[in-house]
């Protein structure tokens, strides 16, 4: 019975100071943040800040003027001197850059123009070749005809030549005939006798 | 009594034990908090692999390498504010706009302004638009073999992209994306109160300082929400450690928040006088090198993304682009984040980046490999 009573006893509770502090702080921060934002968003705040800013600017200007007049006669290079050198370097870099840019653009232009010319040439070549082919077609036919005729002529000439050769060979045949007709006389022709050695 | 702050245990002894444990945990948290602030190194940022395509003065034009296949012919050029560092758009793996776009198949480039020094104090917006942005866009188009480009402008980078877009016809600007970019400067929130106050004279500041130091720029931005930026930064870190969460992202954000660059005095003068005080951009009164910036001339497709809690570029300042720009395809989307939240953090990664890349994908030419 006693054990049961102990089990039924309510849980012990207490405030967690850490959790409370965390919750309190972050809620307060949100509220405070919103309040501060409202206060900086006013003309009074802007005027106050401007007053401080302008005082600072006045001091800065005075300091800069004094320093630049001091640095004029100083043997050391001032911030302005160093900046001037840097400006020269930057402007030199700009010149190189613009040259590079111009060169790149020119190269692109040349590339584009070359492509354009190539395209146009390709376009132009097709009709020109067709027109030329049409124009030259009768000439080519005539040339072929002439070629045939020349071939025929050559054949005729060859034939003629052959006949002429035959004709040329005709007198030789007569001579042969003559030769074969008097073989005795030729035999009978007295050969000169040598005198006996006396 | 709020149950969150109550301890419930079976016995008084257990209560005491629990209290001792919490006390120990708090001691450990505070020690770790001090350790992070005092000794922890700054996390590496801007890690996406890239190559230098062009450089001018301190500025560099980077081309990011893609591990995935290129899907779109139209390249993307990222332009951010003069007062930030480039890694704002390439913060850390898993939380980088650059990484996301590259993985989605875009050919990505970024114009890194570098850190301005004393010799750059005379640079104006005309110089930045004509001598830095315009040649970069040309080089990007040439490198990507594309007749057109897309530009993503973050904050002041969006305003500068607008001036470029209004003045240059080629290469064709196909898509223009604004990430919290102020276009209309009427009612610019707290800046309106500060910069239009009678005593605030940008000429005086530029004359005295010449090169506006980064601490001055930083102070101006932090003071927009002093509690959150000065005290809140450190209490957030403590809370992160106390809740056993990773402090890596806090370190990355803290590095970015404190890593501003000097602002050329001449550009600062223009920025305050012509934009915040004169609101000349929407009045078509900005004249750069003799040429008038006319917003109606911009025919590019427009996507304007804003953060509803942004106190640097208020949503309506960006939304005005839909009225003043000349194109027909205009989209405006709001997200429940602040100025940095559009490019940093989980909302950026899970919501902003996918929306941005799918909008761009629909409006970019596909990449066809030439044989």
Coordinates of C-alpha atoms in Angstrom, one line a residue, chain A residues 7-154:
Chain A
X7 CA 4.1 5.8 -7.0
X8 CA 1.0 8.0 -7.1
X9 CA 2.7 11.0 -5.6
X10 CA 2.8 13.9 -8.1
X11 CA 6.0 14.8 -10.0
X12 CA 8.3 17.4 -8.5
X13 CA 8.4 20.6 -10.6
X14 CA 10.6 23.7 -10.5
X15 CA 11.4 26.6 -12.7
X16 CA 14.5 26.0 -14.9
X17 CA 16.5 29.2 -14.5
X18 CA 18.6 28.5 -17.6
X19 CA 15.6 27.9 -19.9
X20 CA 13.8 30.9 -18.4
X21 CA 16.8 33.1 -19.0
X22 CA 17.2 31.9 -22.6
X23 CA 13.5 32.4 -23.4
X24 CA 13.5 35.8 -21.6
X25 CA 16.6 37.0 -23.4
X26 CA 15.6 36.0 -26.9
X27 CA 12.1 37.4 -26.6
X28 CA 13.5 40.7 -25.2
X29 CA 16.1 40.9 -28.0
X30 CA 13.4 40.7 -30.6
X31 CA 11.4 43.4 -28.9
X32 CA 14.4 45.5 -28.3
X33 CA 15.6 45.1 -31.9
X34 CA 12.3 46.3 -33.2
X35 CA 12.4 49.3 -30.9
X36 CA 15.9 50.2 -31.9
X37 CA 15.1 49.9 -35.5
X38 CA 12.2 52.3 -35.0
X39 CA 14.5 54.8 -33.3
X40 CA 17.1 54.7 -36.0
X41 CA 14.4 55.2 -38.6
X42 CA 13.7 58.8 -37.4
X43 CA 14.8 62.2 -38.6
X44 CA 16.2 63.0 -35.1
X45 CA 18.6 60.0 -35.3
X46 CA 19.6 61.0 -38.9
X47 CA 20.3 64.6 -37.9
X48 CA 22.3 63.5 -34.8
X49 CA 24.4 61.1 -36.9
X50 CA 24.8 63.7 -39.6
X51 CA 26.1 66.2 -37.0
X52 CA 28.8 63.7 -35.9
X53 CA 29.6 62.7 -39.5
X54 CA 30.0 66.3 -40.6
X55 CA 32.3 67.1 -37.7
X56 CA 34.4 64.1 -38.5
X57 CA 34.5 65.1 -42.2
X58 CA 35.6 68.6 -41.3
X59 CA 38.4 67.1 -39.2
X60 CA 39.3 64.6 -41.9
X61 CA 39.5 67.3 -44.6
X62 CA 41.7 69.5 -42.4
X63 CA 44.0 66.6 -41.6
X64 CA 44.2 65.6 -45.3
X65 CA 45.0 69.2 -46.4
X66 CA 47.7 69.5 -43.8
X67 CA 49.2 66.1 -44.6
X68 CA 49.2 66.8 -48.4
X69 CA 51.0 70.1 -47.9
X70 CA 53.5 68.4 -45.6
X71 CA 54.1 65.5 -48.0
X72 CA 54.7 67.9 -50.9
X73 CA 58.1 68.9 -49.6
X74 CA 58.7 65.5 -48.0
X75 CA 61.2 63.1 -49.6
X76 CA 58.8 60.3 -49.1
X77 CA 56.0 59.2 -51.5
X78 CA 52.6 60.1 -50.3
X79 CA 49.4 58.0 -50.8
X80 CA 48.6 60.2 -53.7
X81 CA 52.0 59.6 -55.3
X82 CA 51.6 55.9 -55.0
X83 CA 48.1 56.1 -56.4
X84 CA 49.3 58.1 -59.4
X85 CA 51.8 55.4 -60.3
X86 CA 49.1 52.8 -59.9
X87 CA 46.8 54.9 -62.1
X88 CA 49.5 54.9 -64.8
X89 CA 49.8 51.2 -64.6
X90 CA 46.0 50.8 -64.8
X91 CA 45.8 53.1 -67.8
X92 CA 48.6 51.1 -69.5
X93 CA 46.7 48.0 -68.8
X94 CA 43.6 49.6 -70.3
X95 CA 45.5 50.5 -73.5
X96 CA 46.8 46.9 -73.8
X97 CA 43.3 45.7 -73.1
X98 CA 41.7 47.9 -75.7
X99 CA 44.3 46.8 -78.2
X100 CA 43.6 43.2 -77.4
X101 CA 39.9 43.9 -77.7
X102 CA 40.3 45.6 -81.1
X103 CA 42.5 42.8 -82.3
X104 CA 40.0 40.2 -81.1
X105 CA 37.2 42.1 -82.8
X106 CA 39.2 42.5 -86.0
X107 CA 40.0 38.8 -86.0
X108 CA 36.3 38.0 -85.5
X109 CA 35.4 40.3 -88.3
X110 CA 38.0 38.7 -90.6
X111 CA 36.7 35.3 -89.6
X112 CA 33.1 36.3 -90.2
X113 CA 34.0 37.9 -93.5
X114 CA 36.0 34.9 -94.7
X115 CA 33.1 32.6 -93.8
X116 CA 30.7 35.0 -95.7
X117 CA 32.9 35.1 -98.8
X118 CA 33.3 31.3 -98.7
X119 CA 29.5 30.9 -98.4
X120 CA 28.8 33.4 -101.2
X121 CA 31.4 31.8 -103.5
X122 CA 29.9 28.4 -102.9
X123 CA 26.5 29.8 -103.7
X124 CA 27.9 31.7 -106.8
X125 CA 29.9 28.7 -108.1
X126 CA 26.9 26.5 -108.7
X127 CA 25.0 28.6 -111.3
X128 CA 28.2 29.7 -112.9
X129 CA 29.3 26.2 -113.5
X130 CA 25.8 25.3 -114.9
X131 CA 25.8 28.3 -117.2
X132 CA 29.3 27.6 -118.4
X133 CA 28.4 24.0 -119.0
X134 CA 25.3 25.0 -121.0
X135 CA 27.3 27.6 -123.0
X136 CA 30.1 25.2 -123.7
X137 CA 27.9 22.2 -124.6
X138 CA 27.5 23.0 -128.4
X139 CA 31.2 23.7 -128.6
X140 CA 32.0 20.4 -126.9
X141 CA 29.6 18.6 -129.4
X142 CA 31.3 20.4 -132.3
X143 CA 34.7 19.5 -130.9
X144 CA 33.6 15.8 -130.6
X145 CA 32.3 16.0 -134.2
X146 CA 35.6 17.4 -135.4
X147 CA 37.4 14.8 -133.5
X148 CA 35.4 12.1 -135.2
X149 CA 35.9 13.6 -138.6
X150 CA 39.6 13.9 -137.9
X151 CA 39.7 10.2 -137.0
X152 CA 37.9 9.3 -140.2
X153 CA 40.2 11.5 -142.2
X154 CA 43.2 9.8 -140.5

